[in-house]
PDB file of C-alpha atoms in Angstrom:
ATOM      1  CA  MET A 788       7.019 -26.737   2.653  1.00  0.00           C
ATOM      2  CA  LYS A 789       3.672 -28.477   2.154  1.00  0.00           C
ATOM      3  CA  ILE A 790       1.271 -27.446  -0.581  1.00  0.00           C
ATOM      4  CA  LYS A 791      -1.444 -26.574   1.981  1.00  0.00           C
ATOM      5  CA  HIS A 792       0.916 -24.049   3.567  1.00  0.00           C
ATOM      6  CA  VAL A 793       1.654 -22.580   0.144  1.00  0.00           C
ATOM      7  CA  THR A 794      -2.082 -22.333  -0.565  1.00  0.00           C
ATOM      8  CA  ILE A 795      -2.740 -20.575   2.749  1.00  0.00           C
ATOM      9  CA  LEU A 796       0.122 -18.141   2.066  1.00  0.00           C
ATOM     10  CA  VAL A 797      -1.124 -17.277  -1.424  1.00  0.00           C
ATOM     11  CA  ILE A 798      -4.735 -16.834  -0.252  1.00  0.00           C
ATOM     12  CA  ALA A 799      -3.656 -14.606   2.652  1.00  0.00           C
ATOM     13  CA  LEU A 800      -1.509 -12.416   0.375  1.00  0.00           C
ATOM     14  CA  VAL A 801      -4.283 -12.074  -2.204  1.00  0.00           C
ATOM     15  CA  LEU A 802      -6.829 -11.177   0.492  1.00  0.00           C
ATOM     16  CA  LEU A 803      -4.529  -8.489   1.898  1.00  0.00           C
ATOM     17  CA  ASP A 804      -4.025  -7.032  -1.582  1.00  0.00           C
ATOM     18  CA  GLN A 805      -7.749  -7.064  -2.356  1.00  0.00           C
ATOM     19  CA  LEU A 806      -8.849  -5.585   0.971  1.00  0.00           C
ATOM     20  CA  LEU A 807      -6.524  -2.627   0.491  1.00  0.00           C
ATOM     21  CA  LYS A 808      -7.654  -2.102  -3.124  1.00  0.00           C
ATOM     22  CA  ILE A 809     -11.347  -2.264  -2.224  1.00  0.00           C
ATOM     23  CA  TRP A 810     -10.829   0.218   0.618  1.00  0.00           C
ATOM     24  CA  ILE A 811      -8.978   2.610  -1.706  1.00  0.00           C
ATOM     25  CA  LYS A 812     -11.565   2.241  -4.468  1.00  0.00           C
ATOM     26  CA  THR A 813     -14.554   2.825  -2.201  1.00  0.00           C
ATOM     27  CA  ASN A 814     -13.089   5.649  -0.094  1.00  0.00           C
ATOM     28  CA  LEU A 815     -11.078   7.800  -2.512  1.00  0.00           C
ATOM     29  CA  CYS A 816     -11.795   9.511  -5.811  1.00  0.00           C
ATOM     30  CA  ILE A 817      -9.310   9.024  -8.637  1.00  0.00           C
ATOM     31  CA  GLY A 818      -6.279  11.237  -8.072  1.00  0.00           C
ATOM     32  CA  GLU A 819      -7.084  11.785  -4.396  1.00  0.00           C
ATOM     33  CA  ALA A 820      -4.181  11.190  -2.011  1.00  0.00           C
ATOM     34  CA  ILE A 821      -3.641  10.558   1.681  1.00  0.00           C
ATOM     35  CA  ASP A 822      -0.335  11.873   3.032  1.00  0.00           C
ATOM     36  CA  ILE A 823       1.281   9.280   5.302  1.00  0.00           C
ATOM     37  CA  PHE A 824       4.703  10.963   5.306  1.00  0.00           C
ATOM     38  CA  SER A 825       6.203  13.673   3.121  1.00  0.00           C
ATOM     39  CA  TRP A 826       7.843  10.920   1.055  1.00  0.00           C
ATOM     40  CA  PHE A 827       4.970   8.394   1.085  1.00  0.00           C
ATOM     41  CA  LYS A 828       1.357   8.797  -0.026  1.00  0.00           C
ATOM     42  CA  LEU A 829      -1.624   6.606  -0.746  1.00  0.00           C
ATOM     43  CA  GLN A 830      -2.834   7.997  -4.059  1.00  0.00           C
ATOM     44  CA  PHE A 831      -5.657   6.365  -5.982  1.00  0.00           C
ATOM     45  CA  VAL A 832      -5.021   5.721  -9.667  1.00  0.00           C
ATOM     46  CA  GLU A 833      -6.309   3.085 -12.056  1.00  0.00           C
ATOM     47  CA  ASN A 834      -4.799   1.593 -15.183  1.00  0.00           C
ATOM     48  CA  ASN A 835      -5.757  -0.981 -17.785  1.00  0.00           C
ATOM     49  CA  GLY A 836      -3.491  -3.610 -16.350  1.00  0.00           C
ATOM     50  CA  ALA A 837       0.155  -2.695 -16.877  1.00  0.00           C
ATOM     51  CA  ALA A 838       2.519  -2.727 -13.903  1.00  0.00           C
ATOM     52  CA  PHE A 839       3.383   0.318 -11.777  1.00  0.00           C
ATOM     53  CA  GLY A 840       0.533   2.477 -13.018  1.00  0.00           C
ATOM     54  CA  MET A 841       1.653   2.455 -16.659  1.00  0.00           C
ATOM     55  CA  GLN A 842      -1.148   2.968 -19.139  1.00  0.00           C
ATOM     56  CA  LEU A 843      -1.953   0.696 -22.055  1.00  0.00           C
ATOM     57  CA  SER A 844      -2.833   2.674 -25.140  1.00  0.00           C
ATOM     58  CA  SER A 845      -6.323   2.354 -26.543  1.00  0.00           C
ATOM     59  CA  SER A 846      -7.566   4.087 -29.673  1.00  0.00           C
ATOM     60  CA  GLY A 847     -11.220   3.920 -28.648  1.00  0.00           C
ATOM     61  CA  GLY A 848     -13.787   1.212 -29.089  1.00  0.00           C
ATOM     62  CA  PHE A 849     -13.120  -2.245 -27.720  1.00  0.00           C
ATOM     63  CA  ASP A 850      -9.761  -2.525 -25.961  1.00  0.00           C
ATOM     64  CA  TRP A 851      -8.257  -5.659 -27.501  1.00  0.00           C
ATOM     65  CA  GLY A 852      -4.900  -5.006 -25.825  1.00  0.00           C
ATOM     66  CA  LYS A 853      -6.545  -5.094 -22.425  1.00  0.00           C
ATOM     67  CA  LEU A 854      -8.363  -8.335 -23.244  1.00  0.00           C
ATOM     68  CA  LEU A 855      -5.190 -10.005 -24.560  1.00  0.00           C
ATOM     69  CA  LEU A 856      -3.249  -8.938 -21.459  1.00  0.00           C
ATOM     70  CA  SER A 857      -5.949 -10.384 -19.189  1.00  0.00           C
ATOM     71  CA  LEU A 858      -6.010 -13.677 -21.117  1.00  0.00           C
ATOM     72  CA  PHE A 859      -2.208 -13.819 -21.052  1.00  0.00           C
ATOM     73  CA  ARG A 860      -2.338 -13.391 -17.280  1.00  0.00           C
ATOM     74  CA  VAL A 861      -4.809 -16.261 -16.953  1.00  0.00           C
ATOM     75  CA  VAL A 862      -2.476 -18.585 -18.886  1.00  0.00           C
ATOM     76  CA  MET A 863       0.646 -17.479 -17.009  1.00  0.00           C
ATOM     77  CA  ILE A 864      -1.051 -17.859 -13.622  1.00  0.00           C
ATOM     78  CA  GLY A 865      -2.064 -21.390 -14.561  1.00  0.00           C
ATOM     79  CA  LEU A 866       1.503 -22.263 -15.571  1.00  0.00           C
ATOM     80  CA  LEU A 867       3.004 -20.580 -12.513  1.00  0.00           C
ATOM     81  CA  GLY A 868       0.521 -22.292 -10.205  1.00  0.00           C
ATOM     82  CA  TYR A 869       1.486 -25.664 -11.669  1.00  0.00           C
ATOM     83  CA  PHE A 870       5.186 -24.792 -11.257  1.00  0.00           C
ATOM     84  CA  VAL A 871       4.715 -23.810  -7.603  1.00  0.00           C
ATOM     85  CA  TYR A 872       2.779 -27.035  -7.011  1.00  0.00           C
ATOM     86  CA  ARG A 873       5.566 -29.140  -8.559  1.00  0.00           C
ATOM     87  CA  ILE A 874       8.458 -27.528  -6.692  1.00  0.00           C
ATOM     88  CA  SER A 875       6.598 -27.600  -3.387  1.00  0.00           C
ATOM     89  CA  LYS A 876       6.284 -31.386  -3.724  1.00  0.00           C
ATOM     90  CA  ARG A 877      10.069 -31.764  -3.991  1.00  0.00           C
ATOM     91  CA  GLU A 878      11.910 -32.124  -0.683  1.00  0.00           C
ATOM     92  CA  SER A 879      15.065 -30.585  -2.161  1.00  0.00           C
ATOM     93  CA  THR A 880      13.426 -27.275  -3.090  1.00  0.00           C
ATOM     94  CA  PRO A 881      14.653 -24.444  -0.832  1.00  0.00           C
ATOM     95  CA  LYS A 882      11.871 -22.885   1.232  1.00  0.00           C
ATOM     96  CA  GLY A 883      12.903 -19.443  -0.036  1.00  0.00           C
ATOM     97  CA  VAL A 884      12.229 -20.484  -3.631  1.00  0.00           C
ATOM     98  CA  ILE A 885       8.742 -21.694  -2.751  1.00  0.00           C
ATOM     99  CA  ILE A 886       7.933 -18.514  -0.819  1.00  0.00           C
ATOM    100  CA  GLY A 887       9.350 -16.316  -3.594  1.00  0.00           C
ATOM    101  CA  THR A 888       7.390 -18.003  -6.358  1.00  0.00           C
ATOM    102  CA  SER A 889       4.279 -17.979  -4.149  1.00  0.00           C
ATOM    103  CA  LEU A 890       4.638 -14.201  -3.802  1.00  0.00           C
ATOM    104  CA  ILE A 891       4.802 -13.859  -7.594  1.00  0.00           C
ATOM    105  CA  LEU A 892       1.742 -16.089  -7.967  1.00  0.00           C
ATOM    106  CA  ALA A 893      -0.212 -14.087  -5.358  1.00  0.00           C
ATOM    107  CA  GLY A 894       0.717 -10.806  -7.045  1.00  0.00           C
ATOM    108  CA  ALA A 895      -0.376 -12.040 -10.452  1.00  0.00           C
ATOM    109  CA  ILE A 896      -3.686 -13.334  -9.058  1.00  0.00           C
ATOM    110  CA  GLY A 897      -4.305 -10.074  -7.199  1.00  0.00           C
ATOM    111  CA  ASN A 898      -4.018  -7.942 -10.318  1.00  0.00           C
ATOM    112  CA  LEU A 899      -5.992 -10.427 -12.393  1.00  0.00           C
ATOM    113  CA  ILE A 900      -8.918 -10.230  -9.942  1.00  0.00           C
ATOM    114  CA  ASP A 901      -9.095  -6.475 -10.606  1.00  0.00           C
ATOM    115  CA  SER A 902      -9.249  -7.085 -14.341  1.00  0.00           C
ATOM    116  CA  MET A 903     -11.733  -9.939 -14.099  1.00  0.00           C
ATOM    117  CA  PHE A 904     -14.283  -8.571 -11.649  1.00  0.00           C
ATOM    118  CA  TYR A 905     -13.871  -4.890 -10.786  1.00  0.00           C
ATOM    119  CA  GLY A 906     -15.582  -3.815 -13.985  1.00  0.00           C
ATOM    120  CA  LEU A 907     -18.543  -5.992 -13.043  1.00  0.00           C
ATOM    121  CA  VAL A 908     -19.009  -5.227  -9.343  1.00  0.00           C
ATOM    122  CA  PHE A 909     -18.091  -1.532  -9.024  1.00  0.00           C
ATOM    123  CA  THR A 910     -19.462   1.624 -10.535  1.00  0.00           C
ATOM    124  CA  GLU A 911     -16.853   3.584 -12.446  1.00  0.00           C
ATOM    125  CA  SER A 912     -14.319   5.569 -10.414  1.00  0.00           C
ATOM    126  CA  THR A 913     -14.181   9.281 -11.232  1.00  0.00           C
ATOM    127  CA  PHE A 914     -12.452  12.456 -10.063  1.00  0.00           C
ATOM    128  CA  THR A 915     -15.634  13.615  -8.310  1.00  0.00           C
ATOM    129  CA  THR A 916     -17.317  10.487  -6.963  1.00  0.00           C
ATOM    130  CA  VAL A 917     -16.179   7.437  -5.025  1.00  0.00           C
ATOM    131  CA  ALA A 918     -16.847   4.068  -6.661  1.00  0.00           C
ATOM    132  CA  GLN A 919     -19.682   2.032  -5.154  1.00  0.00           C
ATOM    133  CA  TRP A 920     -20.790  -1.575  -5.317  1.00  0.00           C
ATOM    134  CA  GLY A 921     -23.216  -1.486  -8.211  1.00  0.00           C
ATOM    135  CA  GLU A 922     -24.107  -2.732 -11.661  1.00  0.00           C
ATOM    136  CA  GLY A 923     -20.582  -2.332 -12.997  1.00  0.00           C
ATOM    137  CA  TYR A 924     -19.192  -0.291 -15.853  1.00  0.00           C
ATOM    138  CA  SER A 925     -17.439  -2.808 -18.131  1.00  0.00           C
ATOM    139  CA  SER A 926     -17.384  -6.476 -19.017  1.00  0.00           C
ATOM    140  CA  PHE A 927     -15.596  -9.535 -17.651  1.00  0.00           C
ATOM    141  CA  LEU A 928     -11.773  -9.317 -17.906  1.00  0.00           C
ATOM    142  CA  MET A 929     -11.995  -5.593 -18.704  1.00  0.00           C
ATOM    143  CA  GLY A 930     -11.828  -4.033 -15.221  1.00  0.00           C
ATOM    144  CA  LYS A 931      -9.085  -1.566 -14.304  1.00  0.00           C
ATOM    145  CA  VAL A 932      -6.298  -2.322 -11.843  1.00  0.00           C
ATOM    146  CA  VAL A 933      -6.162  -0.216  -8.661  1.00  0.00           C
ATOM    147  CA  ASP A 934      -2.806   1.315  -7.640  1.00  0.00           C
ATOM    148  CA  MET A 935      -2.066   3.404  -4.558  1.00  0.00           C
ATOM    149  CA  PHE A 936       1.542   3.393  -3.279  1.00  0.00           C
ATOM    150  CA  TYR A 937       3.312   6.620  -4.261  1.00  0.00           C
ATOM    151  CA  PHE A 938       6.814   7.538  -3.082  1.00  0.00           C
ATOM    152  CA  PRO A 939       7.775  11.099  -4.128  1.00  0.00           C
ATOM    153  CA  LEU A 940      11.207  10.677  -2.549  1.00  0.00           C
ATOM    154  CA  PHE A 941      12.855  13.760  -3.989  1.00  0.00           C
ATOM    155  CA  ARG A 942      12.437  16.131  -6.890  1.00  0.00           C
ATOM    156  CA  TRP A 943      14.914  16.604  -9.727  1.00  0.00           C
ATOM    157  CA  GLU A 944      15.012  20.028 -11.332  1.00  0.00           C
ATOM    158  CA  SER A 945      16.749  18.701 -14.434  1.00  0.00           C
ATOM    159  CA  VAL A 946      16.289  15.016 -15.269  1.00  0.00           C
ATOM    160  CA  PRO A 947      18.619  13.320 -17.781  1.00  0.00           C
ATOM    161  CA  GLN A 948      16.627  11.937 -20.683  1.00  0.00           C
ATOM    162  CA  TRP A 949      17.796   8.394 -20.049  1.00  0.00           C
ATOM    163  CA  LEU A 950      16.357   8.543 -16.498  1.00  0.00           C
ATOM    164  CA  GLU A 951      12.964  10.033 -17.344  1.00  0.00           C
ATOM    165  CA  PHE A 952      11.244   6.671 -16.887  1.00  0.00           C
ATOM    166  CA  LEU A 953      12.045   6.876 -13.147  1.00  0.00           C
ATOM    167  CA  VAL A 954      10.249  10.174 -12.526  1.00  0.00           C
ATOM    168  CA  ASP A 955       6.669  11.384 -12.804  1.00  0.00           C
ATOM    169  CA  SER A 956       5.249  14.459 -14.542  1.00  0.00           C
ATOM    170  CA  ASP A 957       6.340  16.633 -11.584  1.00  0.00           C
ATOM    171  CA  ASN A 958       9.914  15.287 -11.747  1.00  0.00           C
ATOM    172  CA  TYR A 959       9.547  13.314  -8.532  1.00  0.00           C
ATOM    173  CA  PHE A 960      11.625  10.154  -8.087  1.00  0.00           C
ATOM    174  CA  PHE A 961      10.312   7.416  -7.743  1.00  0.00           C
ATOM    175  CA  GLY A 962       7.321   8.502  -9.828  1.00  0.00           C
ATOM    176  CA  ALA A 963       5.567   5.178 -10.402  1.00  0.00           C
ATOM    177  CA  ILE A 964       2.405   4.371  -8.450  1.00  0.00           C
ATOM    178  CA  PHE A 965       1.932   0.699  -7.672  1.00  0.00           C
ATOM    179  CA  ASN A 966      -0.087  -1.702  -5.542  1.00  0.00           C
ATOM    180  CA  LEU A 967       0.610  -4.487  -3.073  1.00  0.00           C
ATOM    181  CA  ALA A 968       0.459  -7.153  -5.795  1.00  0.00           C
ATOM    182  CA  ASP A 969       3.149  -5.311  -7.787  1.00  0.00           C
ATOM    183  CA  ALA A 970       5.265  -5.143  -4.620  1.00  0.00           C
ATOM    184  CA  TYR A 971       4.919  -8.910  -4.062  1.00  0.00           C
ATOM    185  CA  ILE A 972       6.188  -9.610  -7.563  1.00  0.00           C
ATOM    186  CA  SER A 973       9.031  -7.076  -7.511  1.00  0.00           C
ATOM    187  CA  VAL A 974      10.377  -8.097  -4.103  1.00  0.00           C
ATOM    188  CA  ALA A 975      10.147 -11.795  -4.964  1.00  0.00           C
ATOM    189  CA  VAL A 976      11.915 -11.431  -8.318  1.00  0.00           C
ATOM    190  CA  VAL A 977      14.805  -9.446  -6.789  1.00  0.00           C
ATOM    191  CA  TYR A 978      15.061 -11.927  -3.902  1.00  0.00           C
ATOM    192  CA  LEU A 979      15.099 -14.959  -6.198  1.00  0.00           C
ATOM    193  CA  LEU A 980      17.676 -13.419  -8.538  1.00  0.00           C
ATOM    194  CA  LEU A 981      19.976 -12.480  -5.666  1.00  0.00           C
ATOM    195  CA  PHE A 982      19.745 -15.575  -3.493  1.00  0.00           C
ATOM    196  CA  HIS A 983      18.337 -18.455  -5.554  1.00  0.00           C
ATOM    197  CA  TYR A 984      19.503 -17.881  -9.122  1.00  0.00           C
ATOM    198  CA  LYS A 985      21.364 -21.213  -9.085  1.00  0.00           C
ATOM    199  CA  PHE A 986      18.109 -23.096  -8.493  1.00  0.00           C
ATOM    200  CA  PHE A 987      16.642 -21.818 -11.765  1.00  0.00           C
ATOM    201  CA  LYS A 988      19.584 -22.978 -13.851  1.00  0.00           C
TER     202      LYS A 988
END
């Protein structure tokens, strides 16, 4: 698989992720949901950068944890991009490995774009107003990540303590809210572990 094809794939995946996030951010207020099916909703939430809607704690003032996470992402994306470039140049690399690692790269870039620029180009999202293109509300690398996929598959009346991480505050499984970039990464990691684990030895 040639590097130009990998580049086109990554760009297309990132664009798809960003178009959906921008539509959600500029058409829904935080917490607002669109019912697609009874078990699938588009629900707008934002977080400081952790996966699957998880919140990073901040004790007020400047959020150093958020900044460190964003910088860590920049470094990891650089390393992953170099890795994808190297393996795509090797004829012996399975196409599935290149596609899988490209999905992870696209997912990481998609979430990093939120952190890098959303705080600069959007007004702040609130429970009463939809975010608009404007003067921004935070600095570079400090924007919040947009999540929207919510699957309240079924509700547990009594959840075992060791399974509480799989449910939300209303005891719905699967309670996490995530975005397309998170999905890229999760699907790719599972695929690579199941079908290409020997390559990474």
